[in-house]
């Protein structure tokens, strides 16, 4: 990996992490709503789901998404 590629790879990784966090939060929020939780409860579930994301798995198997 050259020093010029590193910033692009880091940017791709951070964008991937952001996407996973958003998708995880939305799924948890919707699931909590279907279980009858109020807005605050749904929000707590969404934050809890983000906290449980396995970041090591993302680092081991990043999506190769050269833009």
CSV table of N, CA, C and O in Angstrom, one decimal:
chain,number,residue,atom,x,y,z
A,1,UNK,N,0.9,-1.2,0.0
A,1,UNK,CA,0.0,0.0,0.0
A,1,UNK,C,0.9,1.2,0.0
A,1,UNK,O,1.8,1.4,0.8
A,2,UNK,N,0.7,2.1,-1.0
A,2,UNK,CA,1.5,3.3,-1.0
A,2,UNK,C,0.8,4.4,-0.1
A,2,UNK,O,-0.4,4.3,0.2
A,3,UNK,N,1.6,5.4,0.2
A,3,UNK,CA,1.0,6.4,1.0
A,3,UNK,C,-0.1,7.2,0.3
A,3,UNK,O,-1.0,7.7,1.0
A,4,UNK,N,-0.1,7.2,-1.0
A,4,UNK,CA,-1.2,7.9,-1.7
A,4,UNK,C,-2.5,7.0,-1.6
A,4,UNK,O,-3.6,7.6,-1.6
A,5,UNK,N,-2.4,5.7,-1.6
A,5,UNK,CA,-3.6,4.9,-1.5
A,5,UNK,C,-4.2,4.8,-0.1
A,5,UNK,O,-5.3,4.6,0.0
A,6,UNK,N,-3.3,5.1,0.9
A,6,UNK,CA,-3.8,4.9,2.3
A,6,UNK,C,-4.9,5.9,2.6
A,6,UNK,O,-5.9,5.5,3.1
A,7,UNK,N,-4.9,7.2,2.2
A,7,UNK,CA,-6.0,8.1,2.6
A,7,UNK,C,-7.3,7.6,1.9
A,7,UNK,O,-8.4,7.6,2.5
A,8,UNK,N,-7.2,7.1,0.6
A,8,UNK,CA,-8.4,6.7,-0.1
A,8,UNK,C,-9.0,5.4,0.6
A,8,UNK,O,-10.2,5.3,0.8
A,9,UNK,N,-8.1,4.5,1.0
A,9,UNK,CA,-8.5,3.3,1.6
A,9,UNK,C,-9.2,3.6,3.0
A,9,UNK,O,-10.2,3.0,3.4
A,10,UNK,N,-8.5,4.5,3.7
A,10,UNK,CA,-9.1,4.9,5.0
A,10,UNK,C,-10.4,5.6,4.8
A,10,UNK,O,-11.4,5.3,5.6
A,11,UNK,N,-10.6,6.4,3.8
A,11,UNK,CA,-11.9,7.1,3.5
A,11,UNK,C,-12.9,6.0,3.2
A,11,UNK,O,-14.0,6.1,3.7
A,12,UNK,N,-12.6,5.1,2.4
A,12,UNK,CA,-13.5,4.0,2.0
A,12,UNK,C,-14.0,3.2,3.3
A,12,UNK,O,-15.1,2.9,3.4
A,13,UNK,N,-13.0,2.9,4.2
A,13,UNK,CA,-13.3,2.2,5.4
A,13,UNK,C,-14.2,3.0,6.3
A,13,UNK,O,-15.2,2.5,6.8
A,14,UNK,N,-13.9,4.3,6.5
A,14,UNK,CA,-14.8,5.1,7.3
A,14,UNK,C,-16.2,5.3,6.8
A,14,UNK,O,-17.2,5.2,7.5
A,15,UNK,N,-16.3,5.4,5.5
A,15,UNK,CA,-17.6,5.5,4.8
A,15,UNK,C,-18.4,4.1,5.0
A,15,UNK,O,-19.6,4.1,5.2
A,16,UNK,N,-17.6,3.0,4.9
A,16,UNK,CA,-18.3,1.7,5.1
A,16,UNK,C,-18.8,1.6,6.6
A,16,UNK,O,-19.9,1.1,6.8
A,17,UNK,N,-18.0,2.0,7.5
A,17,UNK,CA,-18.4,2.0,8.9
A,17,UNK,C,-19.6,2.9,9.2
A,17,UNK,O,-20.6,2.5,9.8
A,18,UNK,N,-19.6,4.1,8.6
A,18,UNK,CA,-20.8,4.9,8.7
A,18,UNK,C,-22.1,4.3,8.1
A,18,UNK,O,-23.1,4.3,8.8
A,19,UNK,N,-21.9,3.7,7.0
A,19,UNK,CA,-23.1,3.0,6.3
A,19,UNK,C,-23.6,1.9,7.2
A,19,UNK,O,-24.8,1.7,7.4
A,20,UNK,N,-22.7,1.1,7.7
A,20,UNK,CA,-23.1,0.0,8.6
A,20,UNK,C,-23.8,0.5,9.8
A,20,UNK,O,-24.8,-0.1,10.3
A,21,UNK,N,-23.3,1.5,10.4
A,21,UNK,CA,-23.9,2.1,11.6
A,21,UNK,C,-25.3,2.6,11.3
A,21,UNK,O,-26.3,2.3,12.1
A,22,UNK,N,-25.5,3.3,10.2
A,22,UNK,CA,-26.8,3.8,9.9
A,22,UNK,C,-27.8,2.7,9.6
A,22,UNK,O,-28.9,2.7,10.1
A,23,UNK,N,-27.3,1.7,8.8
A,23,UNK,CA,-28.2,0.6,8.5
A,23,UNK,C,-28.6,-0.2,9.7
A,23,UNK,O,-29.8,-0.6,9.9
A,24,UNK,N,-27.6,-0.4,10.6
A,24,UNK,CA,-27.9,-1.1,11.9
A,24,UNK,C,-28.9,-0.4,12.7
A,24,UNK,O,-29.8,-1.0,13.3
A,25,UNK,N,-28.7,0.9,12.9
A,25,UNK,CA,-29.6,1.7,13.7
A,25,UNK,C,-31.0,1.7,13.1
A,25,UNK,O,-32.0,1.6,13.9
A,26,UNK,N,-31.1,1.9,11.8
A,26,UNK,CA,-32.5,1.9,11.2
A,26,UNK,C,-33.2,0.6,11.4
A,26,UNK,O,-34.4,0.6,11.7
A,27,UNK,N,-32.5,-0.5,11.2
A,27,UNK,CA,-33.1,-1.8,11.4
A,27,UNK,C,-33.5,-2.0,12.8
A,27,UNK,O,-34.6,-2.5,13.0
A,28,UNK,N,-32.7,-1.7,13.8
A,28,UNK,CA,-33.0,-1.8,15.2
A,28,UNK,C,-34.2,-1.0,15.6
A,28,UNK,O,-35.1,-1.4,16.3
A,29,UNK,N,-34.2,0.3,15.1
A,29,UNK,CA,-35.3,1.2,15.4
A,29,UNK,C,-36.6,0.7,14.8
A,29,UNK,O,-37.6,0.7,15.5
A,30,UNK,N,-36.6,0.2,13.6
A,30,UNK,CA,-37.8,-0.4,13.0
A,30,UNK,C,-38.3,-1.6,13.7
A,30,UNK,O,-39.5,-1.8,14.0
A,31,UNK,N,-37.3,-2.5,14.1
A,31,UNK,CA,-37.7,-3.7,14.8
A,31,UNK,C,-38.3,-3.4,16.1
A,31,UNK,O,-39.3,-4.0,16.5
A,32,UNK,N,-37.7,-2.4,16.8
A,32,UNK,CA,-38.2,-2.1,18.1
A,32,UNK,C,-39.6,-1.5,18.0
A,32,UNK,O,-40.5,-1.7,18.9
A,33,UNK,N,-39.9,-0.8,16.9
A,33,UNK,CA,-41.2,-0.2,16.7
A,33,UNK,C,-42.2,-1.3,16.5
A,33,UNK,O,-43.4,-1.3,17.0
A,34,UNK,N,-41.8,-2.4,15.8
A,34,UNK,CA,-42.7,-3.5,15.5
A,34,UNK,C,-43.0,-4.3,16.8
A,34,UNK,O,-44.0,-4.9,16.9
A,35,UNK,N,-42.1,-4.2,17.8
A,35,UNK,CA,-42.3,-4.8,19.1
A,35,UNK,C,-43.1,-3.9,20.0
A,35,UNK,O,-43.3,-4.3,21.1
A,36,UNK,N,-43.5,-2.7,19.5
A,36,UNK,CA,-44.3,-1.9,20.3
A,36,UNK,C,-43.6,-0.9,21.2
A,36,UNK,O,-44.3,-0.2,22.0
A,37,UNK,N,-42.3,-0.7,21.0
A,37,UNK,CA,-41.6,0.3,21.9
A,37,UNK,C,-42.0,1.7,21.5
A,37,UNK,O,-42.2,2.0,20.3
A,38,UNK,N,-41.9,2.6,22.4
A,38,UNK,CA,-42.1,4.0,22.1
A,38,UNK,C,-40.9,4.6,21.5
A,38,UNK,O,-39.8,3.9,21.3
A,39,UNK,N,-40.9,5.9,21.1
A,39,UNK,CA,-39.8,6.5,20.4
A,39,UNK,C,-38.5,6.4,21.2
A,39,UNK,O,-37.5,6.0,20.7
A,40,UNK,N,-38.6,6.7,22.5
A,40,UNK,CA,-37.4,6.6,23.3
A,40,UNK,C,-36.8,5.2,23.4
A,40,UNK,O,-35.6,5.0,23.3
A,41,UNK,N,-37.7,4.2,23.5
A,41,UNK,CA,-37.3,2.8,23.6
A,41,UNK,C,-36.6,2.4,22.2
A,41,UNK,O,-35.6,1.7,22.2
A,42,UNK,N,-37.2,2.9,21.2
A,42,UNK,CA,-36.7,2.5,19.8
A,42,UNK,C,-35.3,3.1,19.7
A,42,UNK,O,-34.4,2.5,19.1
A,43,UNK,N,-35.2,4.4,20.1
A,43,UNK,CA,-33.9,5.1,20.0
A,43,UNK,C,-32.8,4.3,20.9
A,43,UNK,O,-31.7,4.1,20.4
A,44,UNK,N,-33.2,3.9,22.1
A,44,UNK,CA,-32.2,3.1,22.9
A,44,UNK,C,-31.8,1.8,22.2
A,44,UNK,O,-30.7,1.5,22.3
A,45,UNK,N,-32.8,1.2,21.6
A,45,UNK,CA,-32.4,-0.1,20.8
A,45,UNK,C,-31.5,0.2,19.7
A,45,UNK,O,-30.5,-0.5,19.4
A,46,UNK,N,-31.7,1.3,19.0
A,46,UNK,CA,-30.8,1.7,17.9
A,46,UNK,C,-29.4,2.0,18.3
A,46,UNK,O,-28.4,1.5,17.7
A,47,UNK,N,-29.3,2.7,19.4
A,47,UNK,CA,-27.9,3.0,20.0
A,47,UNK,C,-27.3,1.8,20.5
A,47,UNK,O,-26.1,1.5,20.2
A,48,UNK,N,-28.1,0.9,21.1
A,48,UNK,CA,-27.5,-0.4,21.6
A,48,UNK,C,-27.0,-1.2,20.5
A,48,UNK,O,-26.0,-1.9,20.6
A,49,UNK,N,-27.7,-1.2,19.4
A,49,UNK,CA,-27.3,-2.0,18.2
A,49,UNK,C,-26.0,-1.5,17.6
A,49,UNK,O,-25.1,-2.3,17.2
A,50,UNK,N,-25.8,-0.2,17.6
A,50,UNK,CA,-24.6,0.4,17.1
A,50,UNK,C,-23.4,0.0,18.0
A,50,UNK,O,-22.4,-0.3,17.5
A,51,UNK,N,-23.7,0.0,19.3
A,51,UNK,CA,-22.6,-0.3,20.2
A,51,UNK,C,-22.2,-1.8,20.1
A,51,UNK,O,-21.1,-2.1,20.4
A,52,UNK,N,-23.1,-2.6,19.6
A,52,UNK,CA,-22.7,-4.1,19.4
A,52,UNK,C,-22.1,-4.4,18.1
A,52,UNK,O,-21.8,-5.6,17.9
A,53,UNK,N,-21.9,-3.5,17.2
A,53,UNK,CA,-21.3,-3.7,15.9
A,53,UNK,C,-19.9,-4.3,16.1
A,53,UNK,O,-19.1,-3.7,16.9
A,54,UNK,N,-19.5,-5.3,15.5
A,54,UNK,CA,-18.2,-5.9,15.6
A,54,UNK,C,-17.3,-5.2,14.6
A,54,UNK,O,-17.2,-5.5,13.4
A,55,UNK,N,-16.6,-4.2,15.1
A,55,UNK,CA,-15.7,-3.4,14.3
A,55,UNK,C,-14.5,-4.2,13.8
A,55,UNK,O,-14.0,-4.0,12.7
A,56,UNK,N,-14.1,-5.2,14.6
A,56,UNK,CA,-12.9,-6.0,14.2
A,56,UNK,C,-13.3,-6.8,12.9
A,56,UNK,O,-12.5,-7.0,12.0
A,57,UNK,N,-14.6,-7.3,12.8
A,57,UNK,CA,-15.0,-8.0,11.6
A,57,UNK,C,-15.0,-7.1,10.4
A,57,UNK,O,-14.6,-7.5,9.3
A,58,UNK,N,-15.3,-5.8,10.6
A,58,UNK,CA,-15.3,-4.9,9.4
A,58,UNK,C,-13.8,-4.7,9.0
A,58,UNK,O,-13.5,-4.7,7.8
A,59,UNK,N,-12.9,-4.6,9.9
A,59,UNK,CA,-11.5,-4.4,9.6
A,59,UNK,C,-10.9,-5.7,8.9
A,59,UNK,O,-10.1,-5.5,8.0
A,60,UNK,N,-11.4,-6.8,9.3
A,60,UNK,CA,-10.9,-8.1,8.8
A,60,UNK,C,-11.4,-8.3,7.3
A,60,UNK,O,-10.7,-8.9,6.5
A,61,UNK,N,-12.6,-7.9,7.1
A,61,UNK,CA,-13.3,-8.1,5.8
A,61,UNK,C,-13.9,-6.9,5.3
A,61,UNK,O,-15.1,-6.8,5.1
A,62,UNK,N,-13.1,-5.9,5.0
A,62,UNK,CA,-13.7,-4.6,4.4
A,62,UNK,C,-14.2,-4.9,3.0
A,62,UNK,O,-13.7,-5.7,2.3
A,63,UNK,N,-15.2,-4.1,2.6
A,63,UNK,CA,-15.7,-4.1,1.3
A,63,UNK,C,-14.7,-3.4,0.4
A,63,UNK,O,-14.4,-2.3,0.7
A,64,UNK,N,-14.3,-4.0,-0.7
A,64,UNK,CA,-13.3,-3.4,-1.6
A,64,UNK,C,-14.1,-2.6,-2.6
A,64,UNK,O,-14.6,-3.1,-3.6
A,65,UNK,N,-14.2,-1.3,-2.3
A,65,UNK,CA,-15.1,-0.4,-3.1
A,65,UNK,C,-14.3,0.7,-3.6
A,65,UNK,O,-14.5,1.8,-3.1
A,66,UNK,N,-13.4,0.5,-4.5
A,66,UNK,CA,-12.6,1.6,-5.0
A,66,UNK,C,-13.5,2.6,-5.8
A,66,UNK,O,-14.2,2.2,-6.7
A,67,UNK,N,-13.4,3.8,-5.4
A,67,UNK,CA,-14.3,4.9,-6.0
A,67,UNK,C,-13.4,5.8,-6.8
A,67,UNK,O,-12.3,6.0,-6.5
